[in-house]
CSV table of C-alpha atoms in Angstrom, one decimal:
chain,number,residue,atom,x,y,z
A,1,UNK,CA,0.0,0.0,0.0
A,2,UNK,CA,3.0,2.4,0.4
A,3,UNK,CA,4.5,2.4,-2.6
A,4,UNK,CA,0.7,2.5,-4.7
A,5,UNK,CA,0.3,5.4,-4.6
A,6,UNK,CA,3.7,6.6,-6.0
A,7,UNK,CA,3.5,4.1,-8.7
A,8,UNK,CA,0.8,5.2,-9.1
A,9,UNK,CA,1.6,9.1,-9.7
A,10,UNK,CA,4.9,8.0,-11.7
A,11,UNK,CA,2.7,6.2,-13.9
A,12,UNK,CA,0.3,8.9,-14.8
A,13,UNK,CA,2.9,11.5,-15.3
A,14,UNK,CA,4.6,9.2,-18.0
A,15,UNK,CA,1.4,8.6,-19.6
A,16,UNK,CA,1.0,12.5,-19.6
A,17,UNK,CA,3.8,13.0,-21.0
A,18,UNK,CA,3.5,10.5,-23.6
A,19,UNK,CA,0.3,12.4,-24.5
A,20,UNK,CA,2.0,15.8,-24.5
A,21,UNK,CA,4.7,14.3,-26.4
A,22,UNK,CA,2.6,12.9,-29.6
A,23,UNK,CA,0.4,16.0,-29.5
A,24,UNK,CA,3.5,17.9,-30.2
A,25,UNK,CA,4.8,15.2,-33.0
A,26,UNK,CA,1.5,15.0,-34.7
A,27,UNK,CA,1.6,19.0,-35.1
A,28,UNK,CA,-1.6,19.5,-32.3
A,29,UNK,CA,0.6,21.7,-30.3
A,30,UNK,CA,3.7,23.5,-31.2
A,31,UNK,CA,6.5,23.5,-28.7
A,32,UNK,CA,6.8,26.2,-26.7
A,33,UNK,CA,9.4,28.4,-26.8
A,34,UNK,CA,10.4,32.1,-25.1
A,35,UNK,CA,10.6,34.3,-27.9
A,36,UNK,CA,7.3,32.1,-29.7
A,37,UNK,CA,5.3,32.9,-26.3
A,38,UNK,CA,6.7,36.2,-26.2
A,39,UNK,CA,5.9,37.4,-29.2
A,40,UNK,CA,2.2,35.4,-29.1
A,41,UNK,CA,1.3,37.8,-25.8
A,42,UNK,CA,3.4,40.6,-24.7
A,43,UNK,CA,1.6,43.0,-28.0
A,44,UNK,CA,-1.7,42.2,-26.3
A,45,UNK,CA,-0.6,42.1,-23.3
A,46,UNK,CA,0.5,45.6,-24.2
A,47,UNK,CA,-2.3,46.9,-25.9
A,48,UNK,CA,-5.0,45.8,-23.2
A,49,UNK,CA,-2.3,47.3,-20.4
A,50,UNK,CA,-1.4,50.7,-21.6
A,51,UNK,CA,-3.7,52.0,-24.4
A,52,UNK,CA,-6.9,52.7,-22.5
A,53,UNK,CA,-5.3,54.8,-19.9
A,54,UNK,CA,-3.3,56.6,-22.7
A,55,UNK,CA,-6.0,57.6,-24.5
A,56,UNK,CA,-8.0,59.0,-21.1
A,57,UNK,CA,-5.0,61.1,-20.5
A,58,UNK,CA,-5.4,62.8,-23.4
A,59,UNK,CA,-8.7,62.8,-23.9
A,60,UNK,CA,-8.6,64.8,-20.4
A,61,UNK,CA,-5.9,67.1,-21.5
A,62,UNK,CA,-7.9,68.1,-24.2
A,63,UNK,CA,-11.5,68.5,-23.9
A,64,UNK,CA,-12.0,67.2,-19.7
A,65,UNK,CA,-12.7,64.4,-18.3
A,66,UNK,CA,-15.7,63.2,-20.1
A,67,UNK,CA,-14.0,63.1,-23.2
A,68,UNK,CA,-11.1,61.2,-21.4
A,69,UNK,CA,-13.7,58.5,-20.0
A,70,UNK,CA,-15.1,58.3,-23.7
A,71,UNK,CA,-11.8,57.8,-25.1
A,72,UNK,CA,-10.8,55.2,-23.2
A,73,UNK,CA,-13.7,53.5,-23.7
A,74,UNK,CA,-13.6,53.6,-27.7
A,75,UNK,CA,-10.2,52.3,-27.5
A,76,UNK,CA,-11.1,49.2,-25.1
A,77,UNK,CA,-13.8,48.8,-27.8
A,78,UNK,CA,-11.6,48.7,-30.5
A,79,UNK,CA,-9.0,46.2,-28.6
A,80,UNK,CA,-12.2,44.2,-27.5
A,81,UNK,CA,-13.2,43.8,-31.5
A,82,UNK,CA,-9.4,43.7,-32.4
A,83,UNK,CA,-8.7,40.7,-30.0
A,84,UNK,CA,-11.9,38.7,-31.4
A,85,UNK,CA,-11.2,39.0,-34.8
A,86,UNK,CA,-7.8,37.7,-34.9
A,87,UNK,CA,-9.3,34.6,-32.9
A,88,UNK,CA,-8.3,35.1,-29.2
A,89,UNK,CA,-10.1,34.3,-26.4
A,90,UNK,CA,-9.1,37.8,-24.8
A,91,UNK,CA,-9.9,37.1,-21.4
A,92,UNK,CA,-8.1,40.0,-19.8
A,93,UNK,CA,-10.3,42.1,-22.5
A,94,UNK,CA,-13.1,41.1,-21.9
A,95,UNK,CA,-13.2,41.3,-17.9
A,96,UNK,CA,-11.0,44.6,-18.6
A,97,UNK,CA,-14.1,45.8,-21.1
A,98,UNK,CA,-16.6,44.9,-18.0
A,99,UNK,CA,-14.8,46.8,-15.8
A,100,UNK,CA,-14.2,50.1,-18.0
A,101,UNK,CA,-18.1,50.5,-18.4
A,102,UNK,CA,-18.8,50.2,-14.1
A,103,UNK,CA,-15.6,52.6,-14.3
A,104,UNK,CA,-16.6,55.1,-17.1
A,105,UNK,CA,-19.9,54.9,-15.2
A,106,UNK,CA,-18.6,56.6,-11.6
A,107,UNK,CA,-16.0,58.6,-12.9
A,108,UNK,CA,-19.1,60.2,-14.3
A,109,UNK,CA,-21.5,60.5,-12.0
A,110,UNK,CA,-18.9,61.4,-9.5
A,111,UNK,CA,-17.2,64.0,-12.3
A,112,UNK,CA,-13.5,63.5,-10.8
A,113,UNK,CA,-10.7,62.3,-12.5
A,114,UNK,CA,-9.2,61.3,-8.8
A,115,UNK,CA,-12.0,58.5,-8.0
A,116,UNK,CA,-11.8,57.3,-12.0
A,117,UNK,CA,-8.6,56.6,-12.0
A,118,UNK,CA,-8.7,55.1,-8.7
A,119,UNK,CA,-10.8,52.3,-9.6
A,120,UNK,CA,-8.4,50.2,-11.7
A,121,UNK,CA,-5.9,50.6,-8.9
A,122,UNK,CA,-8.0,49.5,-6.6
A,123,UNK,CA,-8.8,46.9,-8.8
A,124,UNK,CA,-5.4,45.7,-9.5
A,125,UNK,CA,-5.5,44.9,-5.6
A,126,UNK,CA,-8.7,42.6,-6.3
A,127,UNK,CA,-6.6,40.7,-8.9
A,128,UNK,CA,-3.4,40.5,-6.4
A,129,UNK,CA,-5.6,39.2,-4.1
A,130,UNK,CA,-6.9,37.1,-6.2
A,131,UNK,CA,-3.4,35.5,-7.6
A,132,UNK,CA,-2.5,34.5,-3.9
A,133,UNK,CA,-5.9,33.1,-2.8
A,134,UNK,CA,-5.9,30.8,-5.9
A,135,UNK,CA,-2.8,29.9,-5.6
A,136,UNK,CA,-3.9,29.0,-2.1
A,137,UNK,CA,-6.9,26.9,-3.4
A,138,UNK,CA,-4.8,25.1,-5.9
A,139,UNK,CA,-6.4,26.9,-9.2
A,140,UNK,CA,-3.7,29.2,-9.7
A,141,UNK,CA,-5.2,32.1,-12.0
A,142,UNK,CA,-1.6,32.3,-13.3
A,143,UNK,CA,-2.3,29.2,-15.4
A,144,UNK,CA,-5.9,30.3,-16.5
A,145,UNK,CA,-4.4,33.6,-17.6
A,146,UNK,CA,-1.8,31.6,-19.9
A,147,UNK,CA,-3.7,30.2,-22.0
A,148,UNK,CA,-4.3,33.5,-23.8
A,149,UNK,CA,0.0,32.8,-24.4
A,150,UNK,CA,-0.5,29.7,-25.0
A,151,UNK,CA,-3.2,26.6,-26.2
A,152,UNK,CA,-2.4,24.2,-23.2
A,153,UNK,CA,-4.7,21.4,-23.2
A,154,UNK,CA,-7.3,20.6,-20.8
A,155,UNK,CA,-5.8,17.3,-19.2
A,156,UNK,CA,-2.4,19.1,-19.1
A,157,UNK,CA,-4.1,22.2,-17.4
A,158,UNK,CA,-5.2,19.8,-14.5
A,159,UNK,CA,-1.8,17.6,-13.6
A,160,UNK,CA,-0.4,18.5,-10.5
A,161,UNK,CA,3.0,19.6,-12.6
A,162,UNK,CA,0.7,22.8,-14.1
A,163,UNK,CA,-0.9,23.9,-10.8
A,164,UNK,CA,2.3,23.9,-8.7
A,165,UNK,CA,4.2,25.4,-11.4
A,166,UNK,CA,1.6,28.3,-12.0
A,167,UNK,CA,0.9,28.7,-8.3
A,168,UNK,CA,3.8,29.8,-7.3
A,169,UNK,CA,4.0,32.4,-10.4
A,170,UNK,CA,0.3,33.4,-9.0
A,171,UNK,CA,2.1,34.7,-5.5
A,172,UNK,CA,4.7,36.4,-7.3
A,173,UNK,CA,2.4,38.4,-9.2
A,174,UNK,CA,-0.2,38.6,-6.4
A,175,UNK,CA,2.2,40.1,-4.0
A,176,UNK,CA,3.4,42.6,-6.5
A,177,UNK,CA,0.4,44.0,-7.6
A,178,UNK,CA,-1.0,44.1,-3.8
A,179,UNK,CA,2.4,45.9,-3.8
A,180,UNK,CA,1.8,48.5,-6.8
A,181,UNK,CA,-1.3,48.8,-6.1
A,182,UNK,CA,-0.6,50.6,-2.6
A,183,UNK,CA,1.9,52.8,-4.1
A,184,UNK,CA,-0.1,54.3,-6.9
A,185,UNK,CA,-2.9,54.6,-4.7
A,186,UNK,CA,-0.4,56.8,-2.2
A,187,UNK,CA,0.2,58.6,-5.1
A,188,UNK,CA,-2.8,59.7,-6.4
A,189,UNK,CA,-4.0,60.8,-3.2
A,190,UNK,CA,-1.4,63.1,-2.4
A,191,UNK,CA,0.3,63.7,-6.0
A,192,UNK,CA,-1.0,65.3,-9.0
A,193,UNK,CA,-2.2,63.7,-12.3
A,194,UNK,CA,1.3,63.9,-13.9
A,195,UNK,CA,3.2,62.0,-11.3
A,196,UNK,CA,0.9,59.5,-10.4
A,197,UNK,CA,1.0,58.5,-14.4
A,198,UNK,CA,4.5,58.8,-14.2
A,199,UNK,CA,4.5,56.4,-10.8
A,200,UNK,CA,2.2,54.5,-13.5
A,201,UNK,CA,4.5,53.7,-16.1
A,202,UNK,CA,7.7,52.8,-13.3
A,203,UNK,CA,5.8,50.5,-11.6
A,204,UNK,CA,3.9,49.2,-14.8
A,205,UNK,CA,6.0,48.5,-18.4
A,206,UNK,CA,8.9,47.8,-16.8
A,207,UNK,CA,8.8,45.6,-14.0
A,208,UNK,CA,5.9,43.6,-15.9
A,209,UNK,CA,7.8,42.9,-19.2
A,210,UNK,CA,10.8,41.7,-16.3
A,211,UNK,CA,8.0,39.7,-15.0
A,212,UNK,CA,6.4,38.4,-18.1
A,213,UNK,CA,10.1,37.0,-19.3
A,214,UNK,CA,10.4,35.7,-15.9
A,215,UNK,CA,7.0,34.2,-15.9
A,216,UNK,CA,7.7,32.2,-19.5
A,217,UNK,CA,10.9,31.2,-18.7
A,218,UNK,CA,9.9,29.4,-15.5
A,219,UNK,CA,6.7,27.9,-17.2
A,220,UNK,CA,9.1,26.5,-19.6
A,221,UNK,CA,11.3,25.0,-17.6
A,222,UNK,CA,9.0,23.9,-14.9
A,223,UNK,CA,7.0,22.2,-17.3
A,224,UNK,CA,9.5,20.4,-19.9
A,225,UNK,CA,9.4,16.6,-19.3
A,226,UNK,CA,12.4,15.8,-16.5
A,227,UNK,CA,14.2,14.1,-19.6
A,228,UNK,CA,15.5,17.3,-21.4
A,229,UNK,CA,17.4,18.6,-18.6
C-alpha cells in the first residue's frame, strides 16, 4: 500500500507526458518556446495594459474628463473587436471591457478624475488578491491567464505539474500587484495627475515585461518533461 500510490503518480505522469509528447509530433501543439510565447502575448498584453489609460489622458488634456472617460472607452472597444477578430479568447479584454463600463460609469456621475482613476488601482488589488488566494486553493489564476499565451490542453491544465508550477507564479504576481497597487494609490492621493502617471508607467512596463520573461521562462522549464534537462 505504500509504494501504490507513488507508482501510481509515476505512472500517470509518464502517460501524460507521452500524451504531451505525440500532440507535439502529430503538429496539435507546437512546442513552446520564449521568444514564440513572447511574441504570441506581450503586444496584447500591451495593448490591453497601456492603451486605454493613454487615450484618457489625453482625452482629459484636451476636452475634460468626459471626453477622457469616452476615449478610453472607444479604445477598449476597439482592442475588445481587435482581440476577437484575430481569434483570441481575450480574457483580460473582456473582464477589462466589464470593468471600463462600471468605471466610465462613476468617474461620471462622480465628475472627478481622482475616484476614475482610482478604480483600476484599486482593482489591481482585487486581482493581487486574487493570484494568492488561488494559488492558495490550488487553481492558480496564473495558469488560467496563460492560456491567452498559450493553447495548453485541458488534461495538461489539471496535472499537478501545471498547478504547482503556475501557483507559485500566482504569488509572485499577487504580492506585487498588492504591492503596486498601494503605491499608486499613495500617489494619487497626495500627488498630481502627472506623477501618479508617471508612478504608473515605473511601476507598470517595466517591472511587468521583467515579469512576463520571468514568468515564461519558468513555465518552460517547470514544465518540460524531466528528460530534457
Amino acid at each position: 500500500m505504500t509504494t501504490a500510490a507513488p507508482q501510481s503518480t509515476l505512472a500517470g505522469r509518464e502517460i501524460g507526458r507521452q500524451t504531451l509528447d505525440r500532440e507535439l509530433s502529430i503538429g496539435t501543439l507546437t512546442k513552446p518556446t520564449f521568444r514564440g510565447v513572447l511574441l504570441t502575448g506581450l503586444p496584447g498584453f500591451l495593448r490591453e495594459g497601456f492603451l486605454p489609460l493613454g487615450a484618457f489622458y489625453v482625452g482629459l488634456r484636451l476636452s475634460g474628463l468626459g471626453v477622457g472617460i469616452a476615449a478610453s472607452v472607444a479604445v477598449s472597444v476597439l482592442i475588445f473587436l481587435y482581440e476577437r477578430r484575430a481569434g483570441r479568447d481575450a480574457l483580460v479584454v473582456r473582464l477589462s471591457l466589464a470593468f471600463v463600463a462600471l468605471q466610465s460609469a462613476v468617474g461620471l456621475v462622480a465628475h472627478s478624475a481622482v475616484v476614475y482613476l482610482a478604480q483600476p488601482v484599486l482593482a489591481n488589488a482585487v486581482w493581487g488578491f486574487a493570484f494568492l488566494i488561488s494559488a492558495a486553493i490550488r487553481r492558480p489564476l496564473a495558469g488560467a491567464l496563460a492560456c491567452a499565451w498559450y493553447p495548453f490542453p485541458g488534461w495538461f491544465r489539471q496535472t499537478e505539474q501545471f498547478k504547482r508550477v503556475y501557483g507559485v507564479e500566482s504569488v509572485i504576481w499577487g504580492v506585487y500587484m498588492l504591492l503596486r497597487s498601494a503605491l499608486r494609490l499613495a500617489v494619487l492621493l497626495q500627488g498630481s495627475l502627472e506623477s501618479f502617471l508617471l508612478v504608473v508607467l515605473l511601476t507598470g512596463t517595466p517591472i511587468m515585461l521583467l515579469l512576463v520573461a520571468w514568468s515564461i521562462r519558468y513555465a518552460i522549464r517547470g514544465l518540460a518533461p524531466p528528460q530534457t534537462f
